[in-house]
PDB file of C-alpha atoms in Angstrom:
ATOM      1  CA  UNK D   1      -4.644  -1.917  15.455  1.00  0.00           C
ATOM      2  CA  UNK D   2      -3.950  -3.322  11.956  1.00  0.00           C
ATOM      3  CA  UNK D   3      -6.054  -0.492  10.617  1.00  0.00           C
ATOM      4  CA  UNK D   4      -3.915   1.941  12.317  1.00  0.00           C
ATOM      5  CA  UNK D   5      -0.529   0.612  11.160  1.00  0.00           C
ATOM      6  CA  UNK D   6       1.293   2.655   8.561  1.00  0.00           C
ATOM      7  CA  UNK D   7       1.836   0.922   5.168  1.00  0.00           C
ATOM      8  CA  UNK D   8       5.511   0.080   4.066  1.00  0.00           C
ATOM      9  CA  UNK D   9       7.640   3.027   3.414  1.00  0.00           C
ATOM     10  CA  UNK D  10       7.579   3.681  -0.270  1.00  0.00           C
ATOM     11  CA  UNK D  11       9.654   6.304  -2.325  1.00  0.00           C
ATOM     12  CA  UNK D  12       8.404   6.661  -5.834  1.00  0.00           C
ATOM     13  CA  UNK D  13      11.098   6.678  -8.681  1.00  0.00           C
ATOM     14  CA  UNK D  14      12.119  10.296  -9.698  1.00  0.00           C
ATOM     15  CA  UNK D  15      10.086   9.961 -13.048  1.00  0.00           C
ATOM     16  CA  UNK D  16       6.839   9.255 -11.198  1.00  0.00           C
ATOM     17  CA  UNK D  17       4.342  11.350  -9.217  1.00  0.00           C
ATOM     18  CA  UNK D  18       2.637   9.276  -6.674  1.00  0.00           C
ATOM     19  CA  UNK D  19       0.080  10.374  -4.003  1.00  0.00           C
ATOM     20  CA  UNK D  20      -2.436   8.830  -1.776  1.00  0.00           C
ATOM     21  CA  UNK D  21      -6.086   9.149  -1.739  1.00  0.00           C
ATOM     22  CA  UNK D  22      -9.218   8.122   0.020  1.00  0.00           C
ATOM     23  CA  UNK D  23     -12.167   6.425  -1.599  1.00  0.00           C
ATOM     24  CA  UNK D  24     -15.362   6.098   0.118  1.00  0.00           C
ATOM     25  CA  UNK D  25     -17.056   2.683  -0.361  1.00  0.00           C
ATOM     26  CA  UNK D  26     -20.422   2.243   1.515  1.00  0.00           C
ATOM     27  CA  UNK D  27     -19.400   4.959   3.983  1.00  0.00           C
ATOM     28  CA  UNK D  28     -16.040   3.279   4.783  1.00  0.00           C
ATOM     29  CA  UNK D  29     -12.773   4.992   3.882  1.00  0.00           C
ATOM     30  CA  UNK D  30     -10.476   2.901   1.515  1.00  0.00           C
ATOM     31  CA  UNK D  31      -6.906   3.878   0.788  1.00  0.00           C
ATOM     32  CA  UNK D  32      -5.740   4.423  -2.711  1.00  0.00           C
ATOM     33  CA  UNK D  33      -2.381   5.101  -4.325  1.00  0.00           C
ATOM     34  CA  UNK D  34      -2.150   6.928  -7.596  1.00  0.00           C
ATOM     35  CA  UNK D  35       0.763   6.806 -10.019  1.00  0.00           C
ATOM     36  CA  UNK D  36       1.471   8.912 -13.143  1.00  0.00           C
ATOM     37  CA  UNK D  37       4.625  10.052 -15.022  1.00  0.00           C
ATOM     38  CA  UNK D  38       5.700  13.536 -14.157  1.00  0.00           C
ATOM     39  CA  UNK D  39       6.086  14.212 -17.810  1.00  0.00           C
ATOM     40  CA  UNK D  40       2.248  13.620 -18.197  1.00  0.00           C
ATOM     41  CA  UNK D  41       1.419  16.377 -15.675  1.00  0.00           C
ATOM     42  CA  UNK D  42      -1.906  18.207 -16.690  1.00  0.00           C
ATOM     43  CA  UNK D  43      -2.749  15.684 -19.392  1.00  0.00           C
ATOM     44  CA  UNK D  44      -5.853  13.469 -19.448  1.00  0.00           C
ATOM     45  CA  UNK D  45      -4.602   9.808 -19.677  1.00  0.00           C
ATOM     46  CA  UNK D  46      -6.248   6.394 -20.195  1.00  0.00           C
ATOM     47  CA  UNK D  47      -6.692   5.044 -16.709  1.00  0.00           C
ATOM     48  CA  UNK D  48      -6.074   1.549 -15.140  1.00  0.00           C
ATOM     49  CA  UNK D  49      -7.564   0.578 -11.826  1.00  0.00           C
ATOM     50  CA  UNK D  50      -5.863  -2.171 -10.165  1.00  0.00           C
ATOM     51  CA  UNK D  51      -7.141  -4.456  -7.421  1.00  0.00           C
ATOM     52  CA  UNK D  52      -5.418  -7.236  -5.401  1.00  0.00           C
ATOM     53  CA  UNK D  53      -6.471 -10.725  -4.973  1.00  0.00           C
ATOM     54  CA  UNK D  54      -7.159 -13.103  -2.128  1.00  0.00           C
ATOM     55  CA  UNK D  55      -4.928 -11.889   0.961  1.00  0.00           C
ATOM     56  CA  UNK D  56      -2.959  -9.110  -0.968  1.00  0.00           C
ATOM     57  CA  UNK D  57      -2.718  -5.566  -0.553  1.00  0.00           C
ATOM     58  CA  UNK D  58      -2.212  -2.624  -2.856  1.00  0.00           C
ATOM     59  CA  UNK D  59       1.418  -2.219  -1.743  1.00  0.00           C
ATOM     60  CA  UNK D  60       2.171  -5.420  -3.551  1.00  0.00           C
ATOM     61  CA  UNK D  61       0.927  -3.875  -6.707  1.00  0.00           C
ATOM     62  CA  UNK D  62       3.339  -0.950  -6.844  1.00  0.00           C
ATOM     63  CA  UNK D  63       5.973  -2.688  -9.294  1.00  0.00           C
ATOM     64  CA  UNK D  64       3.283  -3.373 -11.881  1.00  0.00           C
ATOM     65  CA  UNK D  65       1.660  -0.057 -11.234  1.00  0.00           C
ATOM     66  CA  UNK D  66       4.950   1.724 -12.038  1.00  0.00           C
ATOM     67  CA  UNK D  67       5.037  -0.222 -15.316  1.00  0.00           C
ATOM     68  CA  UNK D  68       1.592   0.865 -16.300  1.00  0.00           C
ATOM     69  CA  UNK D  69       2.372   4.486 -15.375  1.00  0.00           C
ATOM     70  CA  UNK D  70       5.422   4.598 -17.440  1.00  0.00           C
ATOM     71  CA  UNK D  71       3.432   3.129 -20.415  1.00  0.00           C
ATOM     72  CA  UNK D  72       1.366   6.175 -20.336  1.00  0.00           C
ATOM     73  CA  UNK D  73      -1.530   5.605 -18.085  1.00  0.00           C
ATOM     74  CA  UNK D  74      -2.927   7.145 -15.028  1.00  0.00           C
ATOM     75  CA  UNK D  75      -3.044   4.384 -12.478  1.00  0.00           C
ATOM     76  CA  UNK D  76      -5.041   3.581  -9.334  1.00  0.00           C
ATOM     77  CA  UNK D  77      -4.410   0.829  -6.840  1.00  0.00           C
ATOM     78  CA  UNK D  78      -6.528   0.495  -3.735  1.00  0.00           C
ATOM     79  CA  UNK D  79      -7.072  -1.657  -0.733  1.00  0.00           C
ATOM     80  CA  UNK D  80     -10.409  -3.180  -0.082  1.00  0.00           C
ATOM     81  CA  UNK D  81     -12.344  -2.383   2.993  1.00  0.00           C
ATOM     82  CA  UNK D  82     -10.754  -4.128   5.945  1.00  0.00           C
ATOM     83  CA  UNK D  83      -7.412  -4.728   4.088  1.00  0.00           C
ATOM     84  CA  UNK D  84      -4.179  -3.068   3.846  1.00  0.00           C
ATOM     85  CA  UNK D  85      -4.236   0.674   4.743  1.00  0.00           C
ATOM     86  CA  UNK D  86      -8.005   0.819   4.350  1.00  0.00           C
ATOM     87  CA  UNK D  87     -10.610   1.319   7.249  1.00  0.00           C
ATOM     88  CA  UNK D  88     -12.889  -1.581   8.066  1.00  0.00           C
ATOM     89  CA  UNK D  89     -16.590  -2.176   8.103  1.00  0.00           C
ATOM     90  CA  UNK D  90     -17.612  -2.154  11.694  1.00  0.00           C
ATOM     91  CA  UNK D  91     -20.463  -3.993  13.772  1.00  0.00           C
ATOM     92  CA  UNK D  92     -21.931  -2.941  17.058  1.00  0.00           C
ATOM     93  CA  UNK D  93     -20.902  -5.326  19.930  1.00  0.00           C
ATOM     94  CA  UNK D  94     -24.223  -4.308  21.840  1.00  0.00           C
ATOM     95  CA  UNK D  95     -27.658  -2.889  20.856  1.00  0.00           C
ATOM     96  CA  UNK D  96     -27.906   0.812  20.187  1.00  0.00           C
ATOM     97  CA  UNK D  97     -29.234   3.162  22.623  1.00  0.00           C
ATOM     98  CA  UNK D  98     -33.054   4.000  22.459  1.00  0.00           C
ATOM     99  CA  UNK D  99     -32.180   7.571  22.348  1.00  0.00           C
ATOM    100  CA  UNK D 100     -30.349   8.678  19.267  1.00  0.00           C
ATOM    101  CA  UNK D 101     -30.269  12.453  18.694  1.00  0.00           C
ATOM    102  CA  UNK D 102     -29.594  13.287  15.026  1.00  0.00           C
ATOM    103  CA  UNK D 103     -29.129   9.493  14.346  1.00  0.00           C
ATOM    104  CA  UNK D 104     -25.879   9.901  16.328  1.00  0.00           C
ATOM    105  CA  UNK D 105     -24.696   7.825  19.388  1.00  0.00           C
ATOM    106  CA  UNK D 106     -21.435   6.633  21.024  1.00  0.00           C
ATOM    107  CA  UNK D 107     -20.859   2.799  20.571  1.00  0.00           C
ATOM    108  CA  UNK D 108     -18.493  -0.005  21.157  1.00  0.00           C
ATOM    109  CA  UNK D 109     -17.706  -1.666  17.876  1.00  0.00           C
ATOM    110  CA  UNK D 110     -15.859  -4.438  16.235  1.00  0.00           C
ATOM    111  CA  UNK D 111     -13.945  -4.403  12.937  1.00  0.00           C
ATOM    112  CA  UNK D 112     -14.550  -6.943  10.131  1.00  0.00           C
ATOM    113  CA  UNK D 113     -11.000  -7.083   8.986  1.00  0.00           C
ATOM    114  CA  UNK D 114      -9.188  -9.152   6.447  1.00  0.00           C
ATOM    115  CA  UNK D 115     -11.832 -11.525   5.620  1.00  0.00           C
ATOM    116  CA  UNK D 116     -12.561 -12.663   1.964  1.00  0.00           C
ATOM    117  CA  UNK D 117     -16.164 -11.559   0.906  1.00  0.00           C
ATOM    118  CA  UNK D 118     -16.135 -11.312  -2.870  1.00  0.00           C
ATOM    119  CA  UNK D 119     -19.408  -9.281  -3.130  1.00  0.00           C
ATOM    120  CA  UNK D 120     -18.064  -6.729  -0.679  1.00  0.00           C
ATOM    121  CA  UNK D 121     -14.781  -6.474  -2.744  1.00  0.00           C
ATOM    122  CA  UNK D 122     -16.558  -6.214  -6.073  1.00  0.00           C
ATOM    123  CA  UNK D 123     -18.710  -3.440  -4.425  1.00  0.00           C
ATOM    124  CA  UNK D 124     -15.488  -1.685  -3.519  1.00  0.00           C
ATOM    125  CA  UNK D 125     -14.107  -1.931  -7.138  1.00  0.00           C
ATOM    126  CA  UNK D 126     -17.288  -0.421  -8.513  1.00  0.00           C
ATOM    127  CA  UNK D 127     -17.102   2.480  -6.060  1.00  0.00           C
ATOM    128  CA  UNK D 128     -13.494   2.812  -7.296  1.00  0.00           C
ATOM    129  CA  UNK D 129     -14.766   3.191 -10.722  1.00  0.00           C
ATOM    130  CA  UNK D 130     -17.117   5.840  -9.428  1.00  0.00           C
ATOM    131  CA  UNK D 131     -14.498   7.719  -7.602  1.00  0.00           C
ATOM    132  CA  UNK D 132     -12.045   8.047 -10.593  1.00  0.00           C
ATOM    133  CA  UNK D 133     -14.614   9.924 -12.442  1.00  0.00           C
ATOM    134  CA  UNK D 134     -13.621  13.010 -10.479  1.00  0.00           C
ATOM    135  CA  UNK D 135      -9.922  12.818 -11.192  1.00  0.00           C
ATOM    136  CA  UNK D 136      -8.738  15.593 -13.390  1.00  0.00           C
ATOM    137  CA  UNK D 137      -6.246  13.389 -15.193  1.00  0.00           C
ATOM    138  CA  UNK D 138      -8.329  10.451 -15.635  1.00  0.00           C
ATOM    139  CA  UNK D 139      -9.908  10.147 -19.194  1.00  0.00           C
ATOM    140  CA  UNK D 140     -13.074   8.655 -18.114  1.00  0.00           C
ATOM    141  CA  UNK D 141     -13.967   7.407 -21.589  1.00  0.00           C
ATOM    142  CA  UNK D 142     -10.952   4.991 -21.397  1.00  0.00           C
ATOM    143  CA  UNK D 143     -11.093   3.086 -18.348  1.00  0.00           C
ATOM    144  CA  UNK D 144      -9.239  -0.263 -17.833  1.00  0.00           C
ATOM    145  CA  UNK D 145      -9.369  -2.676 -15.046  1.00  0.00           C
ATOM    146  CA  UNK D 146      -6.461  -5.195 -13.983  1.00  0.00           C
ATOM    147  CA  UNK D 147      -7.010  -8.077 -11.745  1.00  0.00           C
ATOM    148  CA  UNK D 148      -4.839 -10.928 -10.653  1.00  0.00           C
ATOM    149  CA  UNK D 149      -5.855 -14.329  -9.139  1.00  0.00           C
ATOM    150  CA  UNK D 150      -9.133 -13.827  -7.151  1.00  0.00           C
ATOM    151  CA  UNK D 151      -9.552 -10.207  -8.314  1.00  0.00           C
ATOM    152  CA  UNK D 152      -9.147 -11.593 -11.909  1.00  0.00           C
ATOM    153  CA  UNK D 153     -12.886 -12.466 -11.636  1.00  0.00           C
ATOM    154  CA  UNK D 154     -13.663  -9.177  -9.873  1.00  0.00           C
ATOM    155  CA  UNK D 155     -12.779  -7.103 -12.893  1.00  0.00           C
ATOM    156  CA  UNK D 156     -15.097  -9.255 -15.203  1.00  0.00           C
ATOM    157  CA  UNK D 157     -17.903  -8.836 -12.610  1.00  0.00           C
ATOM    158  CA  UNK D 158     -17.376  -5.068 -12.403  1.00  0.00           C
ATOM    159  CA  UNK D 159     -17.264  -4.778 -16.330  1.00  0.00           C
ATOM    160  CA  UNK D 160     -20.547  -6.668 -16.513  1.00  0.00           C
ATOM    161  CA  UNK D 161     -22.139  -4.084 -14.270  1.00  0.00           C
ATOM    162  CA  UNK D 162     -20.525  -0.645 -15.385  1.00  0.00           C
ATOM    163  CA  UNK D 163     -20.253  -0.054 -19.135  1.00  0.00           C
ATOM    164  CA  UNK D 164     -17.599   2.650 -18.505  1.00  0.00           C
ATOM    165  CA  UNK D 165     -15.248  -0.112 -18.297  1.00  0.00           C
ATOM    166  CA  UNK D 166     -13.643  -0.591 -21.779  1.00  0.00           C
ATOM    167  CA  UNK D 167     -10.953  -3.223 -21.248  1.00  0.00           C
ATOM    168  CA  UNK D 168      -9.996  -5.673 -18.466  1.00  0.00           C
ATOM    169  CA  UNK D 169      -7.020  -7.858 -17.772  1.00  0.00           C
ATOM    170  CA  UNK D 170      -7.472 -11.026 -15.711  1.00  0.00           C
ATOM    171  CA  UNK D 171      -4.148 -12.832 -15.034  1.00  0.00           C
ATOM    172  CA  UNK D 172      -4.357 -16.420 -13.401  1.00  0.00           C
ATOM    173  CA  UNK D 173      -7.974 -15.680 -12.615  1.00  0.00           C
ATOM    174  CA  UNK D 174     -10.376 -17.507 -10.558  1.00  0.00           C
ATOM    175  CA  UNK D 175     -13.828 -16.930 -11.759  1.00  0.00           C
ATOM    176  CA  UNK D 176     -16.137 -19.287 -10.054  1.00  0.00           C
ATOM    177  CA  UNK D 177     -16.173 -19.911  -6.296  1.00  0.00           C
ATOM    178  CA  UNK D 178     -19.031 -22.508  -6.367  1.00  0.00           C
ATOM    179  CA  UNK D 179     -16.440 -24.971  -7.630  1.00  0.00           C
ATOM    180  CA  UNK D 180     -14.537 -24.491  -4.423  1.00  0.00           C
ATOM    181  CA  UNK D 181     -17.494 -25.240  -2.378  1.00  0.00           C
ATOM    182  CA  UNK D 182     -18.516 -28.244  -4.474  1.00  0.00           C
ATOM    183  CA  UNK D 183     -15.049 -29.706  -3.462  1.00  0.00           C
ATOM    184  CA  UNK D 184     -15.464 -28.917   0.277  1.00  0.00           C
ATOM    185  CA  UNK D 185     -15.829 -31.934   2.505  1.00  0.00           C
ATOM    186  CA  UNK D 186     -18.880 -30.184   4.178  1.00  0.00           C
ATOM    187  CA  UNK D 187     -21.117 -29.217   1.022  1.00  0.00           C
ATOM    188  CA  UNK D 188     -23.723 -27.542   3.239  1.00  0.00           C
ATOM    189  CA  UNK D 189     -20.862 -25.356   4.876  1.00  0.00           C
ATOM    190  CA  UNK D 190     -22.205 -22.081   3.223  1.00  0.00           C
ATOM    191  CA  UNK D 191     -25.897 -22.423   4.247  1.00  0.00           C
ATOM    192  CA  UNK D 192     -25.010 -23.500   7.878  1.00  0.00           C
ATOM    193  CA  UNK D 193     -22.560 -20.518   8.455  1.00  0.00           C
ATOM    194  CA  UNK D 194     -24.921 -18.193   6.805  1.00  0.00           C
ATOM    195  CA  UNK D 195     -27.775 -19.387   8.972  1.00  0.00           C
ATOM    196  CA  UNK D 196     -25.539 -19.075  12.193  1.00  0.00           C
ATOM    197  CA  UNK D 197     -24.348 -15.631  11.106  1.00  0.00           C
ATOM    198  CA  UNK D 198     -27.875 -14.418  10.270  1.00  0.00           C
ATOM    199  CA  UNK D 199     -29.129 -15.590  13.773  1.00  0.00           C
ATOM    200  CA  UNK D 200     -25.983 -13.917  15.582  1.00  0.00           C
ATOM    201  CA  UNK D 201     -24.647 -17.227  16.626  1.00  0.00           C
ATOM    202  CA  UNK D 202     -21.370 -16.823  14.965  1.00  0.00           C
ATOM    203  CA  UNK D 203     -19.351 -13.558  13.783  1.00  0.00           C
ATOM    204  CA  UNK D 204     -16.814 -13.205  11.018  1.00  0.00           C
ATOM    205  CA  UNK D 205     -13.548 -15.069  10.597  1.00  0.00           C
ATOM    206  CA  UNK D 206     -10.547 -13.556  12.551  1.00  0.00           C
ATOM    207  CA  UNK D 207      -8.246 -11.495  10.532  1.00  0.00           C
ATOM    208  CA  UNK D 208      -6.187 -13.306   8.074  1.00  0.00           C
ATOM    209  CA  UNK D 209      -7.444 -16.717   9.083  1.00  0.00           C
ATOM    210  CA  UNK D 210      -6.026 -19.456   7.029  1.00  0.00           C
ATOM    211  CA  UNK D 211      -8.884 -21.618   6.143  1.00  0.00           C
ATOM    212  CA  UNK D 212      -8.275 -22.340   2.399  1.00  0.00           C
ATOM    213  CA  UNK D 213      -4.789 -23.905   2.187  1.00  0.00           C
ATOM    214  CA  UNK D 214      -2.168 -21.269   2.898  1.00  0.00           C
ATOM    215  CA  UNK D 215      -4.239 -18.206   1.623  1.00  0.00           C
ATOM    216  CA  UNK D 216      -4.499 -15.462   4.228  1.00  0.00           C
ATOM    217  CA  UNK D 217      -8.140 -14.449   4.833  1.00  0.00           C
ATOM    218  CA  UNK D 218     -11.029 -16.434   5.940  1.00  0.00           C
ATOM    219  CA  UNK D 219     -13.955 -16.733   3.536  1.00  0.00           C
ATOM    220  CA  UNK D 220     -17.421 -15.683   4.100  1.00  0.00           C
ATOM    221  CA  UNK D 221     -18.774 -18.874   2.604  1.00  0.00           C
ATOM    222  CA  UNK D 222     -22.330 -17.862   2.165  1.00  0.00           C
ATOM    223  CA  UNK D 223     -21.017 -14.927  -0.280  1.00  0.00           C
ATOM    224  CA  UNK D 224     -18.609 -17.345  -2.123  1.00  0.00           C
ATOM    225  CA  UNK D 225     -21.662 -19.550  -3.162  1.00  0.00           C
ATOM    226  CA  UNK D 226     -23.010 -16.481  -4.985  1.00  0.00           C
ATOM    227  CA  UNK D 227     -19.925 -15.501  -6.732  1.00  0.00           C
ATOM    228  CA  UNK D 228     -19.428 -16.760 -10.186  1.00  0.00           C
ATOM    229  CA  UNK D 229     -18.139 -14.153 -12.586  1.00  0.00           C
ATOM    230  CA  UNK D 230     -17.535 -16.677 -15.207  1.00  0.00           C
ATOM    231  CA  UNK D 231     -21.101 -16.256 -16.037  1.00  0.00           C
ATOM    232  CA  UNK D 232     -20.752 -12.454 -16.467  1.00  0.00           C
ATOM    233  CA  UNK D 233     -18.374 -12.339 -19.227  1.00  0.00           C
ATOM    234  CA  UNK D 234     -21.118 -12.305 -21.978  1.00  0.00           C
ATOM    235  CA  UNK D 235     -22.708  -9.448 -20.254  1.00  0.00           C
ATOM    236  CA  UNK D 236     -20.067  -6.866 -21.276  1.00  0.00           C
ATOM    237  CA  UNK D 237     -19.915  -6.829 -24.991  1.00  0.00           C
ATOM    238  CA  UNK D 238     -18.635  -3.241 -24.719  1.00  0.00           C
ATOM    239  CA  UNK D 239     -15.480  -4.504 -22.958  1.00  0.00           C
ATOM    240  CA  UNK D 240     -12.289  -6.037 -24.401  1.00  0.00           C
ATOM    241  CA  UNK D 241     -11.181  -8.942 -22.020  1.00  0.00           C
ATOM    242  CA  UNK D 242      -7.723 -10.519 -21.842  1.00  0.00           C
ATOM    243  CA  UNK D 243      -7.234 -13.589 -19.921  1.00  0.00           C
ATOM    244  CA  UNK D 244      -3.662 -14.760 -19.042  1.00  0.00           C
ATOM    245  CA  UNK D 245      -3.397 -18.239 -17.605  1.00  0.00           C
ATOM    246  CA  UNK D 246      -0.391 -20.351 -15.902  1.00  0.00           C
ATOM    247  CA  UNK D 247       0.456 -23.342 -18.025  1.00  0.00           C
ATOM    248  CA  UNK D 248       1.036 -25.306 -14.723  1.00  0.00           C
ATOM    249  CA  UNK D 249      -1.794 -23.852 -12.837  1.00  0.00           C
ATOM    250  CA  UNK D 250      -2.101 -26.010  -9.459  1.00  0.00           C
ATOM    251  CA  UNK D 251      -4.965 -24.082  -7.684  1.00  0.00           C
ATOM    252  CA  UNK D 252      -7.574 -24.945 -10.020  1.00  0.00           C
ATOM    253  CA  UNK D 253      -8.563 -25.978 -13.596  1.00  0.00           C
ATOM    254  CA  UNK D 254      -8.086 -23.239 -16.013  1.00  0.00           C
ATOM    255  CA  UNK D 255     -10.728 -24.695 -18.329  1.00  0.00           C
ATOM    256  CA  UNK D 256     -13.439 -24.114 -15.663  1.00  0.00           C
ATOM    257  CA  UNK D 257     -12.320 -20.406 -15.055  1.00  0.00           C
ATOM    258  CA  UNK D 258     -10.583 -18.376 -17.729  1.00  0.00           C
ATOM    259  CA  UNK D 259     -11.477 -20.941 -20.493  1.00  0.00           C
ATOM    260  CA  UNK D 260     -15.126 -20.681 -19.827  1.00  0.00           C
ATOM    261  CA  UNK D 261     -15.163 -16.886 -19.433  1.00  0.00           C
ATOM    262  CA  UNK D 262     -13.166 -16.484 -22.698  1.00  0.00           C
ATOM    263  CA  UNK D 263     -15.711 -18.813 -24.642  1.00  0.00           C
ATOM    264  CA  UNK D 264     -18.631 -16.782 -23.216  1.00  0.00           C
ATOM    265  CA  UNK D 265     -17.133 -13.177 -23.932  1.00  0.00           C
ATOM    266  CA  UNK D 266     -18.933 -11.438 -26.643  1.00  0.00           C
ATOM    267  CA  UNK D 267     -16.488  -8.387 -26.975  1.00  0.00           C
ATOM    268  CA  UNK D 268     -12.856  -8.418 -28.235  1.00  0.00           C
ATOM    269  CA  UNK D 269     -11.109 -11.172 -26.375  1.00  0.00           C
ATOM    270  CA  UNK D 270      -7.880 -12.996 -26.125  1.00  0.00           C
ATOM    271  CA  UNK D 271      -6.601 -16.112 -24.144  1.00  0.00           C
ATOM    272  CA  UNK D 272      -2.923 -16.338 -23.510  1.00  0.00           C
ATOM    273  CA  UNK D 273      -1.265 -19.312 -21.748  1.00  0.00           C
ATOM    274  CA  UNK D 274       2.164 -18.657 -20.287  1.00  0.00           C
ATOM    275  CA  UNK D 275       3.773 -21.949 -20.468  1.00  0.00           C
ATOM    276  CA  UNK D 276       5.991 -23.673 -17.808  1.00  0.00           C
ATOM    277  CA  UNK D 277       4.744 -21.588 -14.820  1.00  0.00           C
ATOM    278  CA  UNK D 278       2.614 -22.421 -11.769  1.00  0.00           C
ATOM    279  CA  UNK D 279       0.211 -19.969 -10.352  1.00  0.00           C
ATOM    280  CA  UNK D 280       2.483 -17.846  -8.408  1.00  0.00           C
ATOM    281  CA  UNK D 281       4.983 -17.799 -11.270  1.00  0.00           C
ATOM    282  CA  UNK D 282       2.917 -14.888 -12.649  1.00  0.00           C
ATOM    283  CA  UNK D 283       4.520 -12.681  -9.905  1.00  0.00           C
ATOM    284  CA  UNK D 284       8.007 -14.010 -10.459  1.00  0.00           C
ATOM    285  CA  UNK D 285       9.465 -15.329 -13.375  1.00  0.00           C
ATOM    286  CA  UNK D 286       6.654 -14.399 -15.695  1.00  0.00           C
ATOM    287  CA  UNK D 287       5.762 -10.993 -14.264  1.00  0.00           C
ATOM    288  CA  UNK D 288       7.498  -8.952 -17.081  1.00  0.00           C
ATOM    289  CA  UNK D 289       5.933 -11.237 -19.727  1.00  0.00           C
ATOM    290  CA  UNK D 290       2.549 -10.853 -18.065  1.00  0.00           C
ATOM    291  CA  UNK D 291       2.755  -7.086 -17.549  1.00  0.00           C
ATOM    292  CA  UNK D 292       3.868  -6.784 -21.140  1.00  0.00           C
ATOM    293  CA  UNK D 293       0.924  -8.554 -22.454  1.00  0.00           C
ATOM    294  CA  UNK D 294      -1.395  -6.319 -20.308  1.00  0.00           C
ATOM    295  CA  UNK D 295       0.163  -3.136 -21.562  1.00  0.00           C
ATOM    296  CA  UNK D 296      -0.179  -4.318 -25.125  1.00  0.00           C
ATOM    297  CA  UNK D 297      -3.980  -4.972 -24.598  1.00  0.00           C
ATOM    298  CA  UNK D 298      -4.579  -1.742 -22.943  1.00  0.00           C
ATOM    299  CA  UNK D 299      -2.719   0.060 -25.432  1.00  0.00           C
ATOM    300  CA  UNK D 300      -4.823  -1.637 -28.168  1.00  0.00           C
ATOM    301  CA  UNK D 301      -8.123  -0.908 -26.498  1.00  0.00           C
ATOM    302  CA  UNK D 302      -7.675   2.260 -24.541  1.00  0.00           C
ATOM    303  CA  UNK D 303      -5.324   4.352 -26.714  1.00  0.00           C
ATOM    304  CA  UNK D 304      -6.491   3.756 -30.023  1.00  0.00           C
TER     305      UNK D 304
END
């Protein structure tokens, strides 16, 4: 039902061309929204791919996407598989029939929807980078990635694995899920749930389960223990990395995340602290400042 719901109505400003597109990630359709200035029609432009964090959707990125488009970028925002307007991964609810002509059969399936699996999410981002190579207006020699909160780590992960990424912006980023597991009252949770899932004893969390504080989206714990893009920052010397932190960050210690990633990065890099704000202040009182920092960074490394 959630997959079939229409996203919130959106009418782009008069100066912006906006359209929807489909990106196929591991055989599943992801929904994307594209933004570009009408005055730039027909021109190849440096490109910014945006991805949302824990529990977010691409619809929530539109304001910043419009700012990037007005700054002269071709902008792509997308929903991960199982989130927002994207389709979901599906699993069989019963064994497949023995006879499967042409590898096709009718089945009852269950969606894996609105769970947090960082390895799936980063795979989706890498596939979005593949997809944009075929866009006529995208200058594929000048690709930047923008991520916020949990996706602030995703963009570092992707840059370390795709040399086509020339610049990243990570705002209030979480870059090491192992720390969250180390603080868990049950330190063996990831192994225990991974074993039960592998043996078919448990399924995936229900959609938008609130397991970690007030965050929407139950984590796949065995995947979180494998996710530490803080260790990938030095694997992308070709990429310029900007890290923007909140001076009063309350969800994690900046030193363990942006601080370590910045220290390890080998390419052009910058670490900026916006003083006086908490984690979610980056979307409220500091949104304009953070967006301007991102535009300046992309301008420096994707336009010159």
